[in-house]
mmCIF file of C-alpha atoms and ligand atoms in Angstrom:
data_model
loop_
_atom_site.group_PDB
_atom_site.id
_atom_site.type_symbol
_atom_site.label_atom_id
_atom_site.label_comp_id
_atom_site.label_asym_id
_atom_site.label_seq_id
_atom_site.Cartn_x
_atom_site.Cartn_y
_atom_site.Cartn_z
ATOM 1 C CA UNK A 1 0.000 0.000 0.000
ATOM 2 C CA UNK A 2 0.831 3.601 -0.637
ATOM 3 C CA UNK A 3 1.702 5.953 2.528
ATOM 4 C CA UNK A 4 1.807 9.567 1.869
ATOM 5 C CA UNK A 5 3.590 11.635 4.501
ATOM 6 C CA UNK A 6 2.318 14.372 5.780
ATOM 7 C CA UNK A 7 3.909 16.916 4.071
ATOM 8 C CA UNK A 8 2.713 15.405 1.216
ATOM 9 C CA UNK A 9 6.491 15.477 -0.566
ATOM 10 C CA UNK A 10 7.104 11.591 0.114
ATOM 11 C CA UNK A 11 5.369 8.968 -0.470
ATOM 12 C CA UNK A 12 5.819 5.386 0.674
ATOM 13 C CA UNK A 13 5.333 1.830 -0.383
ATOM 14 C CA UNK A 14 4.695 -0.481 2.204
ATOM 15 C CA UNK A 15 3.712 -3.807 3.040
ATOM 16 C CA UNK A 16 0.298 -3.555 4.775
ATOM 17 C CA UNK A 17 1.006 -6.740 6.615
ATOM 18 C CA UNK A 18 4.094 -4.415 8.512
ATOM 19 C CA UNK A 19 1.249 -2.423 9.871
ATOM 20 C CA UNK A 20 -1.116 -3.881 12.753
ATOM 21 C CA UNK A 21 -4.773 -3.011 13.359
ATOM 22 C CA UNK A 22 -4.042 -0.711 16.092
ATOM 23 C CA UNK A 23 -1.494 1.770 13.739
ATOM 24 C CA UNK A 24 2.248 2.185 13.462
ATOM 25 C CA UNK A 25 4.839 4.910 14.333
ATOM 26 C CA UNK A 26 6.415 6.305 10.679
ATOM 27 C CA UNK A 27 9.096 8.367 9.811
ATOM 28 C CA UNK A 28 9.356 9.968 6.661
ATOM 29 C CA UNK A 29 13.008 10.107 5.688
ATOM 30 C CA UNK A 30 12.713 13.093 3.313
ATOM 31 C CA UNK A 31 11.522 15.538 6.039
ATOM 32 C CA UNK A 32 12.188 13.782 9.002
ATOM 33 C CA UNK A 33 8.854 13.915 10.616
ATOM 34 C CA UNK A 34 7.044 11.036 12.603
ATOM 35 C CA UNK A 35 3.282 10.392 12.566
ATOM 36 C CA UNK A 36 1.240 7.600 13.825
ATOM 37 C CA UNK A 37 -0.122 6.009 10.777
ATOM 38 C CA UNK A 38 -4.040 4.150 11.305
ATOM 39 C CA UNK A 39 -5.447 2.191 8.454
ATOM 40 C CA UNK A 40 -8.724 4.194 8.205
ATOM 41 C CA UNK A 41 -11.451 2.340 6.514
ATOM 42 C CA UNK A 42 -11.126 3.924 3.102
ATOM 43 C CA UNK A 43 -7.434 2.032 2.752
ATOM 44 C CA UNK A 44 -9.004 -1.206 4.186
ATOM 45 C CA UNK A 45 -11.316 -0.871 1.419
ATOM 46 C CA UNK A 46 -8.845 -0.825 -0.870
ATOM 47 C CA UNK A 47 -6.692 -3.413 0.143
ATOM 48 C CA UNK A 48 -9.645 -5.746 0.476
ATOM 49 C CA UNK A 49 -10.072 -4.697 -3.223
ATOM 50 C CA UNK A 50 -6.690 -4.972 -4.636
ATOM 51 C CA UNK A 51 -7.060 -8.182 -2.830
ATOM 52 C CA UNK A 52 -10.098 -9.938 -4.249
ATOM 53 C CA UNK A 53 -8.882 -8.658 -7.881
ATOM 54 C CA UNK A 54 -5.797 -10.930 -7.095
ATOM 55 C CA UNK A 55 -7.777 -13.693 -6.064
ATOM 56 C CA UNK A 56 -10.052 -13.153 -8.918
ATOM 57 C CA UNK A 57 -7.157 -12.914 -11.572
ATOM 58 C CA UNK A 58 -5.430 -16.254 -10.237
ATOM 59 C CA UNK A 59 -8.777 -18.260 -10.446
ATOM 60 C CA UNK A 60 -9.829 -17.363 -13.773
ATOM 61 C CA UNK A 61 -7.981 -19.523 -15.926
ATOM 62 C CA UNK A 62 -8.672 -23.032 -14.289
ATOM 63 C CA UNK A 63 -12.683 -21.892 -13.898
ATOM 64 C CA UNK A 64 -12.298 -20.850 -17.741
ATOM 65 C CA UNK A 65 -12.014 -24.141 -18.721
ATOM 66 C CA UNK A 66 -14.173 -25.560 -16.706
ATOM 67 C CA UNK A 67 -17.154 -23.087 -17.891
ATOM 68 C CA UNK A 68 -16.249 -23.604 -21.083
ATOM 69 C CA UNK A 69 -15.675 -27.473 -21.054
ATOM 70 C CA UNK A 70 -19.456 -27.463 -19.090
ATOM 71 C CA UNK A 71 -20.789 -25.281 -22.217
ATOM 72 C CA UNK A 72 -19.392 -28.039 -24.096
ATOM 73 C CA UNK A 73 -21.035 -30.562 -22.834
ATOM 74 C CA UNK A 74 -24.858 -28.650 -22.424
ATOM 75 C CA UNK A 75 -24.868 -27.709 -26.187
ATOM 76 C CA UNK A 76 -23.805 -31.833 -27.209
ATOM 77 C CA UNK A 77 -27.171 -32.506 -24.020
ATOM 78 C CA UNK A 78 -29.064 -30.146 -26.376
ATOM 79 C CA UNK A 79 -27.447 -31.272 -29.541
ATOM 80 C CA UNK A 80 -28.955 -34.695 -28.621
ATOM 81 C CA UNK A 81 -32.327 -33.624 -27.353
ATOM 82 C CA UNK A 82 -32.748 -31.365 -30.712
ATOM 83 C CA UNK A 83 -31.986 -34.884 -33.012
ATOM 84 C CA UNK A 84 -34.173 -37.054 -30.426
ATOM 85 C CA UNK A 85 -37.103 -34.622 -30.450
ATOM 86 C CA UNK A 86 -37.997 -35.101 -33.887
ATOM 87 C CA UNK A 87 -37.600 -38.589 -34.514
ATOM 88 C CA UNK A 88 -39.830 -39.157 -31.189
ATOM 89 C CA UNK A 89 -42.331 -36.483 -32.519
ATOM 90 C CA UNK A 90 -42.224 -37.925 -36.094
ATOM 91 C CA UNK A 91 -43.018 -41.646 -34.634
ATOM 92 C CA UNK A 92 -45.507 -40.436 -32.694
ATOM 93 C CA UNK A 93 -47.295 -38.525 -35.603
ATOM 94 C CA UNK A 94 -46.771 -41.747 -37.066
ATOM 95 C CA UNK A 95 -48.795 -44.163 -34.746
ATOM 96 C CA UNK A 96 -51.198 -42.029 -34.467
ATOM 97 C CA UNK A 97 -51.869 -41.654 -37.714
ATOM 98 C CA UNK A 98 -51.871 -45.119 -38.340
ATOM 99 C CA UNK A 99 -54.516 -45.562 -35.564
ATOM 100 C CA UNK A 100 -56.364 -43.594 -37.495
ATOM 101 C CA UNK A 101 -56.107 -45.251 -40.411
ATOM 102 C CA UNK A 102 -57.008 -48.504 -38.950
ATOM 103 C CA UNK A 103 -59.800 -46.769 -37.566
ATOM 104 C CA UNK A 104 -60.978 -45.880 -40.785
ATOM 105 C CA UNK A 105 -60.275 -48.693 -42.392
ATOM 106 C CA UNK A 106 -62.408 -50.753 -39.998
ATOM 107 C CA UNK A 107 -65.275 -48.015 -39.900
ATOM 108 C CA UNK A 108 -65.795 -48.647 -43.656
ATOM 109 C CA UNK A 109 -64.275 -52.616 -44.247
ATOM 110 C CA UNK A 110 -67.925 -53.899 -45.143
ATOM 111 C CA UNK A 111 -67.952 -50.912 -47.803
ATOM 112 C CA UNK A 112 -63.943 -51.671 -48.602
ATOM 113 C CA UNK A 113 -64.729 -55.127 -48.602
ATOM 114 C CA UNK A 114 -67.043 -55.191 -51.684
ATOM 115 C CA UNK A 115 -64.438 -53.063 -53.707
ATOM 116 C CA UNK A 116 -61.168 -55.457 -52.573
ATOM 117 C CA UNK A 117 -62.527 -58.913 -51.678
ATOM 118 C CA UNK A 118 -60.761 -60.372 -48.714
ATOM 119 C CA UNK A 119 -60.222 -57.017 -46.968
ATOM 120 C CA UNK A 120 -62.006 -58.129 -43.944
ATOM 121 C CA UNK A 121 -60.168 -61.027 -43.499
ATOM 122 C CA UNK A 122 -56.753 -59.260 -43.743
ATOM 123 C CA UNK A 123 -57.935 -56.799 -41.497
ATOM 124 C CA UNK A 124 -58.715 -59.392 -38.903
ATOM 125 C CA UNK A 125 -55.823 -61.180 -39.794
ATOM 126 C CA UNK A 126 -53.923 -57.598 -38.692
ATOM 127 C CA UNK A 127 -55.835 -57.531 -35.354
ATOM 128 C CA UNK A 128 -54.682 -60.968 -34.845
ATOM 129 C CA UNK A 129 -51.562 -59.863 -35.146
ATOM 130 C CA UNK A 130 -51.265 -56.904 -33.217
ATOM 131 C CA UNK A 131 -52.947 -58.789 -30.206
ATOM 132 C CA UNK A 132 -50.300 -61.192 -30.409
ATOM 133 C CA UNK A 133 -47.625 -58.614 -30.184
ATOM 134 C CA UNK A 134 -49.369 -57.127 -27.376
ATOM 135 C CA UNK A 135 -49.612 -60.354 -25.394
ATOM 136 C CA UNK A 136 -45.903 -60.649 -26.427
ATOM 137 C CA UNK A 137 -44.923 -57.277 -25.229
ATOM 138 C CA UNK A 138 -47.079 -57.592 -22.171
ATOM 139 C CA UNK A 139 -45.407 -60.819 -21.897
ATOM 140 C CA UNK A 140 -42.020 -59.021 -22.120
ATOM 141 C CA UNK A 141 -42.499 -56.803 -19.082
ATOM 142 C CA UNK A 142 -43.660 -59.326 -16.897
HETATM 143 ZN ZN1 LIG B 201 7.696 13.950 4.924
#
């Protein structure tokens, strides 16, 4: 920390650990005179400051990367959610539609039916189908 003497001529850099809470006896060796020196609470201020900027400069670095590498790693989290989302929405879409088709299909099959012979049957054939993979899936989880 900086001293000034009180002539105001001299100043003088020293350590602030040299100077306890309670205030140190200085001499200024340009003009010879001796003053009890207090840290007042504007120069604790500042040494608190000068001393958190320190501690602030030497962290930086490491906490850089880490910030950075974490970055990395949320963009390639939402990298993965933006290529999932899609292919989830798009196969949902899908079975939903297709429920709907089946839906459909079965709404009109006696119509359909005269048109393509044998529609029913494939359509119950279908049913059969899916309730076997149902009992199969079912089957799966037990
Ligand atoms: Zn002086």
């Amino acid at each position: 920390m900086i001293i000034t003497c009180p002539c105001e001529k001299k100043q003088f850099e020293i350590d602030d650990k040299l100077i306890p809470e309670k205030g140190k006896l200085l001499q200024c060796g340009s003009c010879d005179r001796k003053w009890f020196f207090k840290k007042t609470i504007e120069v604790k201020k500042k040494i608190e400051r000068i001393s958190t900027k320190t501690k602030t400069n030497k962290i930086p670095k490491e906490t850089e990367d880490i910030i950075i590498e974490a970055e990395k790693n949320n963009s390639k989290v939402e990298n993965l959610k933006k290529i999932n989302l899609p292919i989830l929405n798009l196969l949902l879409i899908t079975l939903i539609s297709f429920a709907a088709l089946i839906i459909f299909l079965d709404t009109f099959k006696i119509q359909i039916n005269n048109f393509v012979p044998g529609f029913e049957f494939l359509l119950e054939n279908f049913y059969e189908t899916l309730k076997d993979f149902y009992l199969f899936t079912i089957d799966l989880i037990k």
